[in-house]
XYZ file of N, CA and C in Angstrom:
813
model
N 0.827 -1.205 0.000
C 0.000 0.000 0.000
C 0.860 1.252 0.000
N 1.903 1.250 0.821
C 2.794 2.410 0.901
C 3.451 2.658 -0.444
N 3.843 1.593 -1.112
C 4.467 1.747 -2.432
C 3.485 2.370 -3.406
N 2.219 1.972 -3.313
C 1.208 2.498 -4.225
C 1.021 3.986 -4.030
N 0.911 4.413 -2.771
C 0.703 5.826 -2.484
C 1.907 6.650 -2.906
N 3.101 6.122 -2.638
C 4.311 6.842 -3.040
C 4.355 6.992 -4.556
N 3.938 5.919 -5.272
C 3.926 5.977 -6.729
C 2.946 7.022 -7.207
N 1.769 7.065 -6.573
C 0.757 8.047 -6.968
C 1.245 9.453 -6.734
N 1.861 9.687 -5.581
C 2.367 11.029 -5.276
C 3.470 11.429 -6.255
N 4.297 10.471 -6.654
C 5.365 10.765 -7.612
C 4.780 11.196 -8.945
N 3.759 10.481 -9.396
C 3.161 10.782 -10.685
C 2.446 12.115 -10.667
N 1.830 12.453 -9.537
C 1.059 13.692 -9.453
C 1.946 14.893 -9.234
N 3.019 14.701 -8.516
C 3.852 15.848 -8.165
C 4.733 16.306 -9.316
N 5.175 15.377 -10.156
C 5.970 15.729 -11.320
C 7.288 16.366 -10.945
N 7.610 17.496 -11.597
C 8.899 18.164 -11.361
C 9.096 18.577 -9.924
N 7.974 18.937 -9.249
C 8.114 19.378 -7.856
C 8.673 18.269 -6.998
N 8.260 17.024 -7.266
C 8.761 15.911 -6.478
C 10.251 15.699 -6.738
N 10.624 15.823 -7.995
C 12.034 15.645 -8.331
C 12.887 16.684 -7.630
N 12.347 17.891 -7.507
C 13.101 18.944 -6.826
C 13.287 18.601 -5.363
N 12.210 18.041 -4.719
C 12.319 17.660 -3.318
C 13.402 16.604 -3.117
N 13.531 15.678 -4.078
C 14.490 14.592 -3.942
C 15.920 15.116 -3.986
N 16.102 16.347 -4.535
C 17.432 16.892 -4.627
C 17.905 17.501 -3.315
N 17.005 17.574 -2.311
C 17.428 18.100 -1.017
C 18.485 17.193 -0.394
N 19.461 17.803 0.220
C 20.467 17.030 0.928
C 19.986 16.760 2.346
N 20.676 15.852 3.018
C 20.336 15.575 4.416
C 20.507 16.822 5.256
N 21.499 17.616 4.939
C 21.737 18.856 5.692
C 20.568 19.812 5.546
N 19.999 19.878 4.333
C 18.843 20.750 4.105
C 17.669 20.334 4.975
N 17.414 19.043 5.021
C 16.271 18.553 5.788
C 16.494 18.748 7.278
N 17.707 18.474 7.746
C 17.999 18.684 9.165
C 17.884 20.164 9.519
N 18.239 21.020 8.586
C 18.099 22.456 8.829
C 16.619 22.819 8.988
N 15.754 22.214 8.176
C 14.327 22.458 8.294
C 13.813 22.016 9.662
N 14.311 20.858 10.127
C 13.920 20.378 11.448
C 14.329 21.372 12.533
N 15.536 21.906 12.408
C 16.023 22.878 13.391
C 15.136 24.104 13.425
N 14.733 24.585 12.243
C 13.861 25.759 12.172
C 12.535 25.487 12.856
N 11.990 24.296 12.635
C 10.719 23.943 13.269
C 10.831 23.951 14.788
N 11.906 23.381 15.312
C 12.072 23.340 16.761
C 12.257 24.740 17.337
N 12.908 25.628 16.574
C 13.050 27.010 17.029
C 11.680 27.669 17.142
N 10.815 27.409 16.159
C 9.469 27.979 16.209
C 8.696 27.470 17.412
N 8.904 26.206 17.773
C 8.227 25.653 18.948
C 8.705 26.359 20.208
N 9.994 26.660 20.281
C 10.519 27.380 21.437
C 9.900 28.769 21.547
N 9.659 29.408 20.402
C 8.995 30.708 20.433
C 7.594 30.598 21.016
N 6.906 29.504 20.677
C 5.569 29.289 21.220
C 5.609 29.115 22.733
N 6.632 28.421 23.217
C 6.740 28.189 24.656
C 6.876 29.501 25.418
N 7.522 30.493 24.778
C 7.697 31.771 25.459
C 6.372 32.479 25.690
N 5.343 32.091 24.918
C 4.031 32.701 25.117
C 3.409 32.277 26.447
N 3.950 31.223 27.047
C 3.427 30.753 28.332
C 3.976 31.562 29.498
N 4.952 32.415 29.242
C 5.548 33.229 30.300
C 4.813 34.565 30.416
N 4.632 35.037 31.644
C 3.969 36.313 31.853
C 4.898 37.450 31.475
N 4.300 38.607 31.164
C 5.079 39.758 30.715
C 5.092 40.886 31.737
N 4.512 40.677 32.898
C 4.484 41.740 33.911
C 3.337 41.542 34.872
N 3.095 42.542 35.675
C 2.028 42.444 36.659
C 0.674 42.565 35.976
N -0.385 41.970 36.552
C -1.704 42.042 35.943
C -2.210 43.470 35.895
N -2.963 43.786 34.813
C -3.459 45.145 34.656
C -4.965 45.238 34.714
N -5.596 44.338 35.471
C -7.049 44.336 35.564
C -7.502 45.255 36.688
N -8.335 46.222 36.372
C -8.882 47.135 37.383
C -10.315 46.730 37.675
N -10.616 46.440 38.937
C -11.951 45.971 39.298
C -12.653 46.971 40.221
N -12.269 48.221 40.099
C -12.897 49.242 40.934
C -14.304 49.551 40.460
N -15.062 50.202 41.301
C -16.424 50.579 40.976
C -17.086 51.250 42.148
N -18.115 52.023 41.847
C -18.788 52.752 42.914
C -19.554 51.832 43.843
N -20.085 50.749 43.311
C -20.880 49.824 44.123
C -20.382 48.405 43.938
N -20.860 47.513 44.783
C -20.514 46.099 44.674
C -20.979 45.528 43.343
N -22.149 45.980 42.861
C -22.683 45.491 41.595
C -21.793 45.915 40.433
N -21.271 47.161 40.485
C -20.374 47.631 39.431
C -19.114 46.788 39.373
N -18.545 46.500 40.548
C -17.331 45.678 40.573
C -17.604 44.269 40.074
N -18.759 43.709 40.428
C -19.128 42.370 39.993
C -19.276 42.323 38.469
N -19.904 43.370 37.899
C -20.072 43.428 36.450
C -18.721 43.529 35.734
N -17.809 44.292 36.327
C -16.470 44.444 35.745
C -15.728 43.118 35.743
N -15.806 42.411 36.864
C -15.137 41.107 36.967
C -15.725 40.117 35.964
N -17.055 40.115 35.830
C -17.712 39.189 34.912
C -17.296 39.472 33.466
N -17.248 40.756 33.105
C -16.845 41.119 31.741
C -15.404 40.702 31.466
N -14.527 40.890 32.441
C -13.130 40.524 32.274
C -12.962 39.012 32.149
N -13.753 38.270 32.925
C -13.699 36.813 32.835
C -14.125 36.334 31.455
N -15.161 36.950 30.901
C -15.615 36.578 29.567
C -14.540 36.874 28.523
N -13.881 38.030 28.656
C -12.824 38.391 27.710
C -11.659 37.410 27.786
N -11.243 37.073 29.023
C -10.124 36.160 29.195
C -10.462 34.761 28.702
N -11.697 34.324 28.919
C -12.122 33.002 28.448
C -12.067 32.937 26.926
N -12.573 33.988 26.264
C -12.559 34.038 24.806
C -11.123 34.043 24.274
N -10.266 34.848 24.907
C -8.865 34.916 24.473
C -8.171 33.572 24.657
N -8.444 32.905 25.786
C -7.835 31.597 26.056
C -8.247 30.576 25.017
N -9.529 30.584 24.636
C -10.016 29.650 23.632
C -9.337 29.891 22.286
N -9.199 31.153 21.912
C -8.566 31.475 20.638
C -7.105 31.041 20.614
N -6.385 31.315 21.713
C -4.974 30.945 21.771
C -4.795 29.433 21.803
N -5.683 28.740 22.520
C -5.601 27.284 22.601
C -5.786 26.658 21.225
N -6.800 27.135 20.495
C -7.040 26.606 19.152
C -5.866 26.909 18.231
N -5.279 28.103 18.384
C -4.135 28.480 17.558
C -2.947 27.563 17.831
N -2.641 27.353 19.119
C -1.505 26.498 19.482
C -1.741 25.070 19.015
N -2.979 24.571 19.165
C -3.291 23.215 18.719
C -3.061 23.059 17.225
N -3.447 24.092 16.449
C -3.244 24.015 14.999
C -1.762 24.041 14.651
N -0.996 24.880 15.366
C 0.442 24.961 15.114
C 1.120 23.633 15.446
N 0.729 23.035 16.578
C 1.315 21.761 16.995
C 1.000 20.666 15.969
N -0.263 20.631 15.511
C -0.647 19.617 14.537
C 0.114 19.790 13.231
N 0.189 21.046 12.766
C 0.895 21.320 11.520
C 2.384 21.000 11.659
N 2.982 21.390 12.795
C 4.396 21.105 13.024
C 4.674 19.623 13.090
N 3.776 18.877 13.742
C 3.937 17.428 13.836
C 3.882 16.792 12.456
N 2.928 17.250 11.632
C 2.812 16.701 10.272
C 4.061 16.998 9.449
N 4.602 18.211 9.590
C 5.781 18.574 8.811
C 7.008 17.768 9.241
N 7.152 17.573 10.545
C 8.291 16.791 11.025
C 8.159 15.336 10.574
N 6.907 14.816 10.589
C 6.696 13.463 10.099
C 7.106 13.327 8.643
N 6.785 14.346 7.838
C 7.172 14.335 6.427
C 8.683 14.401 6.267
N 9.314 15.234 7.092
C 10.774 15.342 7.021
C 11.449 14.038 7.444
N 10.911 13.388 8.472
C 11.467 12.104 8.909
C 11.350 11.068 7.793
N 10.204 11.108 7.083
C 10.005 10.181 5.963
C 11.081 10.391 4.902
N 11.323 11.678 4.564
C 12.313 11.973 3.533
C 13.733 11.638 3.987
N 14.008 11.822 5.274
C 15.325 11.466 5.797
C 15.590 9.978 5.640
N 14.620 9.179 6.055
C 14.775 7.726 5.957
C 14.908 7.314 4.497
N 14.126 7.956 3.621
C 14.168 7.626 2.205
C 15.541 7.946 1.611
N 16.077 9.127 1.939
C 17.373 9.532 1.400
C 18.514 8.677 1.942
N 18.368 8.228 3.194
C 19.412 7.419 3.810
C 19.291 5.945 3.449
N 18.244 5.603 2.679
C 18.072 4.225 2.258
C 17.554 3.318 3.342
N 16.871 3.880 4.345
C 16.326 3.076 5.430
C 15.035 2.388 5.050
N 14.472 1.654 6.010
C 13.233 0.911 5.802
C 12.059 1.805 6.153
N 11.304 2.246 5.141
C 10.155 3.128 5.381
C 9.071 2.433 6.192
N 9.021 1.118 6.105
C 8.007 0.372 6.843
C 8.211 0.406 8.348
N 9.427 0.780 8.792
C 9.721 0.820 10.219
C 9.405 2.182 10.845
N 8.953 3.138 10.024
C 8.603 4.455 10.560
C 7.372 4.350 11.437
N 7.474 4.823 12.667
C 6.328 4.818 13.561
C 5.574 6.130 13.475
N 4.594 6.292 14.357
C 3.822 7.524 14.385
C 4.666 8.644 14.980
N 4.649 9.811 14.349
C 5.424 10.946 14.830
C 4.897 11.421 16.177
N 5.791 11.613 17.133
C 5.388 12.099 18.447
C 4.880 13.527 18.350
N 3.753 13.800 18.984
C 3.173 15.141 18.941
C 4.128 16.143 19.553
N 4.331 17.261 18.873
C 5.217 18.303 19.385
C 4.716 18.796 20.736
N 5.626 18.889 21.709
C 5.247 19.380 23.025
C 4.722 18.300 23.939
N 4.394 17.101 23.393
C 3.875 16.025 24.211
C 2.451 16.291 24.672
N 1.950 15.444 25.561
C 0.606 15.585 26.107
C 0.637 16.585 27.252
N -0.082 17.705 27.092
C -0.077 18.737 28.125
C -0.955 18.378 29.313
N -1.841 17.411 29.118
C -2.735 17.045 30.207
C -3.896 18.005 30.385
N -3.994 19.013 29.511
C -5.067 19.992 29.616
C -6.308 19.483 28.904
N -7.495 19.765 29.444
C -8.720 19.346 28.773
C -8.946 20.165 27.512
N -9.644 19.628 26.514
C -9.909 20.391 25.299
C -10.780 21.597 25.613
N -10.531 22.679 24.892
C -11.264 23.923 25.125
C -12.130 24.251 23.926
N -13.341 24.734 24.187
C -14.248 25.221 23.156
C -14.462 24.195 22.058
N -15.001 23.040 22.423
C -15.278 22.014 21.434
C -16.726 21.588 21.550
N -17.251 21.013 20.462
C -18.620 20.527 20.450
C -18.628 19.142 19.829
N -19.719 18.413 20.009
C -19.840 17.085 19.434
C -20.308 17.199 17.999
N -19.684 16.495 17.061
C -20.090 16.596 15.664
C -21.499 16.066 15.478
N -22.196 16.587 14.455
C -23.569 16.185 14.214
C -23.664 14.875 13.444
N -22.584 14.496 12.817
C -22.636 13.239 12.075
C -21.319 12.934 11.407
N -20.968 11.631 11.338
C -19.776 11.206 10.616
C -18.483 11.421 11.365
N -18.543 11.972 12.575
C -17.307 12.246 13.287
C -16.865 11.131 14.190
N -17.703 10.094 14.366
C -17.367 8.933 15.171
C -16.917 9.338 16.576
N -17.628 10.326 17.151
C -17.345 10.696 18.530
C -16.212 11.678 18.687
N -15.519 12.061 17.606
C -14.435 13.031 17.708
C -15.011 14.404 18.015
N -14.163 15.298 18.508
C -14.627 16.613 18.897
C -14.297 17.634 17.823
N -15.221 18.579 17.631
C -15.046 19.630 16.642
C -14.782 20.951 17.335
N -13.946 21.767 16.722
C -13.726 23.111 17.235
C -14.971 23.952 16.973
N -15.123 25.006 17.751
C -16.262 25.894 17.561
C -16.217 26.479 16.158
N -17.311 26.392 15.442
C -17.396 26.928 14.091
C -16.996 25.944 13.014
N -16.406 24.808 13.387
C -15.909 23.861 12.392
C -17.042 23.255 11.566
N -18.104 22.797 12.247
C -19.234 22.195 11.543
C -19.907 23.219 10.639
N -20.077 24.436 11.141
C -20.735 25.483 10.363
C -19.934 25.835 9.118
N -18.610 25.919 9.254
C -17.758 26.237 8.105
C -17.796 25.121 7.065
N -17.803 23.882 7.549
C -17.878 22.749 6.617
C -19.215 22.758 5.881
N -20.301 22.965 6.623
C -21.634 22.967 6.018
C -21.766 24.075 4.974
N -21.150 25.228 5.235
C -21.219 26.338 4.286
C -20.501 25.988 2.989
N -19.338 25.347 3.119
C -18.585 24.936 1.927
C -19.347 23.865 1.146
N -19.936 22.933 1.875
C -20.699 21.862 1.216
C -21.936 22.432 0.533
N -22.560 23.438 1.135
C -23.724 24.073 0.528
C -23.346 24.735 -0.791
N -22.146 25.325 -0.846
C -21.674 25.934 -2.088
C -21.503 24.864 -3.168
N -20.975 23.709 -2.777
C -20.823 22.606 -3.736
C -22.188 22.129 -4.226
N -23.106 21.913 -3.304
C -24.443 21.424 -3.660
C -25.166 22.401 -4.575
N -24.857 23.696 -4.427
C -25.508 24.724 -5.247
C -24.831 24.885 -6.605
N -23.741 24.136 -6.837
C -23.035 24.235 -8.108
C -22.031 25.368 -8.165
N -21.775 26.014 -7.016
C -20.777 27.092 -6.954
C -19.415 26.470 -6.667
N -18.863 25.784 -7.666
C -17.680 24.961 -7.440
C -16.427 25.785 -7.109
N -16.268 26.936 -7.756
C -15.099 27.761 -7.462
C -15.134 28.236 -6.009
N -16.310 28.651 -5.560
C -16.462 29.074 -4.169
C -16.221 27.899 -3.227
N -16.712 26.730 -3.611
C -16.534 25.537 -2.775
C -15.061 25.181 -2.645
N -14.311 25.282 -3.751
C -12.873 24.989 -3.708
C -12.178 25.902 -2.709
N -12.482 27.196 -2.772
C -11.858 28.165 -1.875
C -12.239 27.888 -0.430
N -13.517 27.628 -0.192
C -13.980 27.415 1.181
C -13.417 26.126 1.773
N -13.383 25.065 0.985
C -12.837 23.812 1.498
C -11.330 23.924 1.731
N -10.621 24.660 0.863
C -9.182 24.859 1.053
C -8.927 25.651 2.335
N -9.720 26.690 2.549
C -9.590 27.481 3.776
C -9.901 26.625 4.999
N -10.896 25.765 4.860
C -11.292 24.890 5.972
C -10.149 23.956 6.362
N -9.513 23.330 5.374
C -8.440 22.377 5.690
C -7.234 23.065 6.308
N -7.034 24.353 5.981
C -5.936 25.096 6.595
C -6.284 25.527 8.009
N -7.545 25.854 8.232
C -7.985 26.341 9.542
C -8.151 25.214 10.550
N -8.548 24.039 10.073
C -8.835 22.919 10.983
C -7.977 21.706 10.601
N -6.684 21.935 10.450
C -5.765 20.853 10.087
C -5.832 19.709 11.089
N -6.043 18.500 10.587
C -6.091 17.340 11.468
C -7.415 17.152 12.168
N -8.415 17.970 11.855
C -9.725 17.844 12.486
C -10.499 16.650 11.958
N -11.607 16.288 12.626
C -12.381 15.115 12.209
C -13.069 15.260 10.858
N -13.187 16.479 10.352
C -13.834 16.690 9.061
C -12.838 17.049 7.953
N -11.548 17.076 8.287
C -10.549 17.519 7.320
C -10.461 16.587 6.114
N -10.449 15.290 6.338
C -10.360 14.337 5.226
C -11.561 14.475 4.294
N -12.733 14.656 4.893
C -13.941 14.826 4.081
C -13.887 16.142 3.306
N -13.312 17.174 3.915
C -13.184 18.469 3.238
C -12.256 18.348 2.027
N -11.149 17.621 2.186
C -10.249 17.391 1.051
C -10.991 16.648 -0.064
N -11.823 15.674 0.321
C -12.564 14.895 -0.675
C -13.492 15.792 -1.489
N -14.265 16.629 -0.790
C -15.214 17.486 -1.501
C -14.510 18.596 -2.266
N -13.325 18.984 -1.809
C -12.524 19.917 -2.596
C -12.131 19.247 -3.914
N -11.791 17.948 -3.828
C -11.475 17.199 -5.027
C -12.656 17.112 -5.979
N -13.851 16.872 -5.426
C -15.051 16.796 -6.262
C -15.322 18.136 -6.937
N -15.080 19.220 -6.201
C -15.294 20.559 -6.760
C -14.311 20.829 -7.896
N -13.035 20.474 -7.675
C -12.023 20.660 -8.712
C -12.329 19.807 -9.942
N -12.811 18.607 -9.704
C -13.166 17.724 -10.807
C -14.295 18.329 -11.633
N -15.273 18.924 -10.940
C -16.390 19.558 -11.637
C -15.926 20.742 -12.476
N -14.814 21.356 -12.082
C -14.257 22.483 -12.825
C -13.294 22.037 -13.921
N -13.087 20.712 -14.033
C -12.210 20.179 -15.062
C -10.752 20.108 -14.663
N -10.451 20.385 -13.403
C -9.066 20.327 -12.913
C -8.814 18.928 -12.345
N -8.610 17.973 -13.221
C -8.472 16.581 -12.794
C -7.208 16.358 -11.980
N -6.105 17.000 -12.363
C -4.850 16.833 -11.635
C -4.983 17.351 -10.203
N -5.570 18.529 -10.054
C -5.777 19.079 -8.711
C -6.719 18.222 -7.903
N -7.733 17.684 -8.565
C -8.686 16.815 -7.876
C -7.996 15.556 -7.372
N -7.120 14.984 -8.200
C -6.404 13.770 -7.799
C -5.564 14.026 -6.553
N -4.889 15.178 -6.503
C -4.092 15.509 -5.319
C -4.980 15.636 -4.083
N -6.154 16.236 -4.262
C -7.071 16.407 -3.133
C -7.569 15.052 -2.624
N -7.871 14.134 -3.546
C -8.313 12.794 -3.136
C -7.191 12.067 -2.395
N -5.960 12.247 -2.871
C -4.825 11.612 -2.213
C -4.641 12.166 -0.801
N -4.783 13.493 -0.655
C -4.680 14.103 0.671
C -5.787 13.598 1.584
N -6.976 13.436 1.022
C -8.098 12.933 1.816
C -7.814 11.536 2.342
N -7.353 10.663 1.448
C -7.094 9.282 1.855
C -5.915 9.171 2.809
N -4.801 9.843 2.481
C -3.604 9.727 3.308
C -3.818 10.343 4.687
N -4.724 11.340 4.785
C -4.984 11.961 6.081
C -5.815 11.091 7.000
N -6.639 10.200 6.430
C -7.482 9.313 7.238
C -7.705 8.019 6.467
N -6.669 7.172 6.356
C -6.763 5.960 5.535
C -7.757 4.925 6.033
N -8.268 5.112 7.248
C -9.276 4.186 7.767
C -10.601 4.896 8.032
N -10.717 6.124 7.571
C -11.914 6.913 7.811
C -13.078 6.506 6.923
N -14.244 7.084 7.209
C -15.450 6.740 6.458
C -15.345 7.112 4.985
N -14.630 8.205 4.696
C -14.550 8.687 3.323
C -13.403 8.043 2.554
N -12.548 7.281 3.234
C -11.346 6.718 2.615
C -11.638 5.845 1.387
N -12.619 4.918 1.434
C -12.861 4.091 0.241
C -13.226 4.918 -0.986
N -14.101 5.907 -0.794
C -14.532 6.724 -1.920
C -13.393 7.608 -2.426
N -12.553 8.100 -1.493
C -11.416 8.938 -1.895
C -10.437 8.134 -2.747
N -10.170 6.890 -2.345
C -9.244 6.040 -3.097
C -9.838 5.686 -4.462
N -11.144 5.463 -4.489
C -11.819 5.183 -5.756
C -11.691 6.367 -6.707
N -11.999 7.562 -6.215
C -11.925 8.756 -7.054
C -10.495 9.025 -7.516
N -9.518 8.699 -6.666
C -8.118 8.856 -7.058
C -7.801 7.952 -8.245
N -8.243 6.703 -8.168
C -8.010 5.772 -9.271
C -8.664 6.231 -10.558
N -9.908 6.692 -10.467
C -10.619 7.165 -11.652
C -9.950 8.411 -12.240
N -9.446 9.269 -11.368
C -8.759 10.482 -11.832
C -7.466 10.131 -12.562
N -6.732 9.161 -12.032
C -5.495 8.729 -12.689
C -5.785 8.176 -14.084
N -6.892 7.468 -14.218
C -7.275 6.947 -15.525
C -7.567 8.093 -16.484
N -8.271 9.126 -15.999
C -8.571 10.294 -16.828
C -7.299 11.010 -17.255
N -6.289 10.982 -16.391
C -5.011 11.628 -16.684
C -4.124 10.776 -17.586
N -4.625 9.602 -17.992
C -3.867 8.744 -18.892
C -2.900 7.807 -18.204
N -2.988 7.706 -16.873
C -2.104 6.810 -16.121
C -2.855 5.498 -15.839
N -3.055 4.705 -16.878
C -3.904 3.517 -16.783
C -3.366 2.493 -15.783
N -2.082 2.195 -15.840
C -1.522 1.186 -14.940
C -1.676 1.606 -13.481
N -1.368 2.873 -13.201
C -1.479 3.358 -11.830
C -2.939 3.397 -11.383
N -3.836 3.712 -12.317
C -5.265 3.738 -12.000
C -5.746 2.342 -11.606
N -5.328 1.351 -12.367
C -5.709 -0.035 -12.049
C -5.184 -0.435 -10.678
N -3.966 0.003 -10.367
C -3.366 -0.315 -9.079
C -4.167 0.309 -7.933
N -4.552 1.575 -8.095
C -5.331 2.244 -7.058
C -6.689 1.575 -6.868
N -7.328 1.217 -7.977
C -8.647 0.595 -7.893
C -8.575 -0.782 -7.236
N -7.482 -1.489 -7.466
C -7.328 -2.791 -6.808
C -7.148 -2.618 -5.302
N -6.523 -1.487 -4.906
C -6.353 -1.206 -3.487
C -7.697 -0.959 -2.809
N -8.639 -0.396 -3.543
C -9.975 -0.158 -2.970
C -10.594 -1.484 -2.549
N -10.549 -2.441 -3.450
C -11.118 -3.755 -3.150
C -10.320 -4.478 -2.083
N -8.996 -4.333 -2.122
C -8.155 -5.017 -1.143
C -8.331 -4.477 0.265
N -8.490 -3.164 0.402
C -8.588 -2.550 1.723
C -10.018 -2.471 2.244
N -10.971 -2.293 1.305
C -12.367 -2.103 1.724
C -13.282 -3.026 0.918
N -13.128 -4.342 1.070
C -13.840 -5.299 0.217
C -15.358 -5.247 0.327
N -15.893 -4.785 1.468
C -17.358 -4.781 1.646
C -17.977 -3.418 1.367
N -17.192 -2.466 0.931
C -17.718 -1.118 0.707
C -18.371 -0.995 -0.661
N -19.253 0.014 -0.801
C -19.863 0.290 -2.104
C -18.792 0.710 -3.102
N -17.772 1.405 -2.610
C -16.686 1.846 -3.483
C -15.961 0.663 -4.101
N -15.899 -0.453 -3.360
C -15.232 -1.649 -3.876
C -15.953 -2.184 -5.108
N -17.285 -2.195 -5.067
C -18.061 -2.661 -6.218
C -17.848 -1.745 -7.419
N -17.817 -0.433 -7.185
C -17.575 0.519 -8.267
C -16.170 0.335 -8.838
N -15.209 0.072 -7.953
C -13.835 -0.107 -8.397
C -13.701 -1.350 -9.275
N -14.382 -2.433 -8.887
C -14.325 -3.656 -9.687
C -14.919 -3.437 -11.065
N -16.037 -2.727 -11.117
C -16.672 -2.433 -12.410
C -15.761 -1.566 -13.272
N -15.139 -0.574 -12.642
C -14.237 0.310 -13.375
C -13.033 -0.452 -13.922
N -12.509 -1.393 -13.134
C -11.349 -2.167 -13.581
C -11.715 -3.009 -14.813
N -12.935 -3.545 -14.832
C -13.380 -4.329 -15.991
C -13.483 -3.430 -17.211
N -14.085 -2.252 -17.027
C -14.257 -1.323 -18.149
C -12.916 -0.840 -18.688
N -11.935 -0.727 -17.790
C -10.612 -0.226 -18.199
C -9.736 -1.344 -18.741
N -10.162 -2.600 -18.580
C -9.375 -3.725 -19.072
C -8.173 -4.022 -18.210
N -8.296 -3.735 -16.906
C -7.179 -4.012 -15.998
C -6.916 -5.507 -15.922
N -5.654 -5.855 -15.797
C -5.284 -7.280 -15.713
C -5.554 -7.781 -14.307
């Protein structure tokens, strides 16, 4: 499976992939160093900058109580915003380091199959999640950030209305804002569908690949892999398309996508 995905990414990336392969080990290690420096900058945000500047004076007890309540609301809102920001930075940093580790092992000729899961930057803080809600569907119990469901629904509504260019922009913004969220893989998938509707098959294929690789066991994974195979066929990559479609049946034999993949393989004359 890993070989198949790597092959697909190579075919889709083209010259850009070849350029990445020209990076030296020193270049990649330098990137890692830069990432760790950025994490240290984030840690400095946990340090106070001086004495508190909250004034809780007032003519009456009620005035002081109202002032305290307003300040608590402001601090709660600020804390939620900063927490979500740090979580996104940590997730993005973890993903980038995982990619760099992959390239390091590849360049050094190591065994890619021995790569484990990348340790989350900063480790487990032990803090409870802040400002989250339960997804309305398809999230399998995962937690959504405030506004995440609404933003996804708005992008999907644009797709359903045939506003594909708007849908592409909204889904792209969504995946950047909620990197690693429970709806991110689905957002990549629908971004792919939107691009496909606009005739951008190459961009759609990349979006389907991102959808599948981000959640290879998720609910949308079978359909994403199917669409990737069909897109490769449209791009004239028949052998790779057959390979992707066979992976659909191999990984998700009882899914509806598996039946579609088998039919497509027959129509394409796959061996």
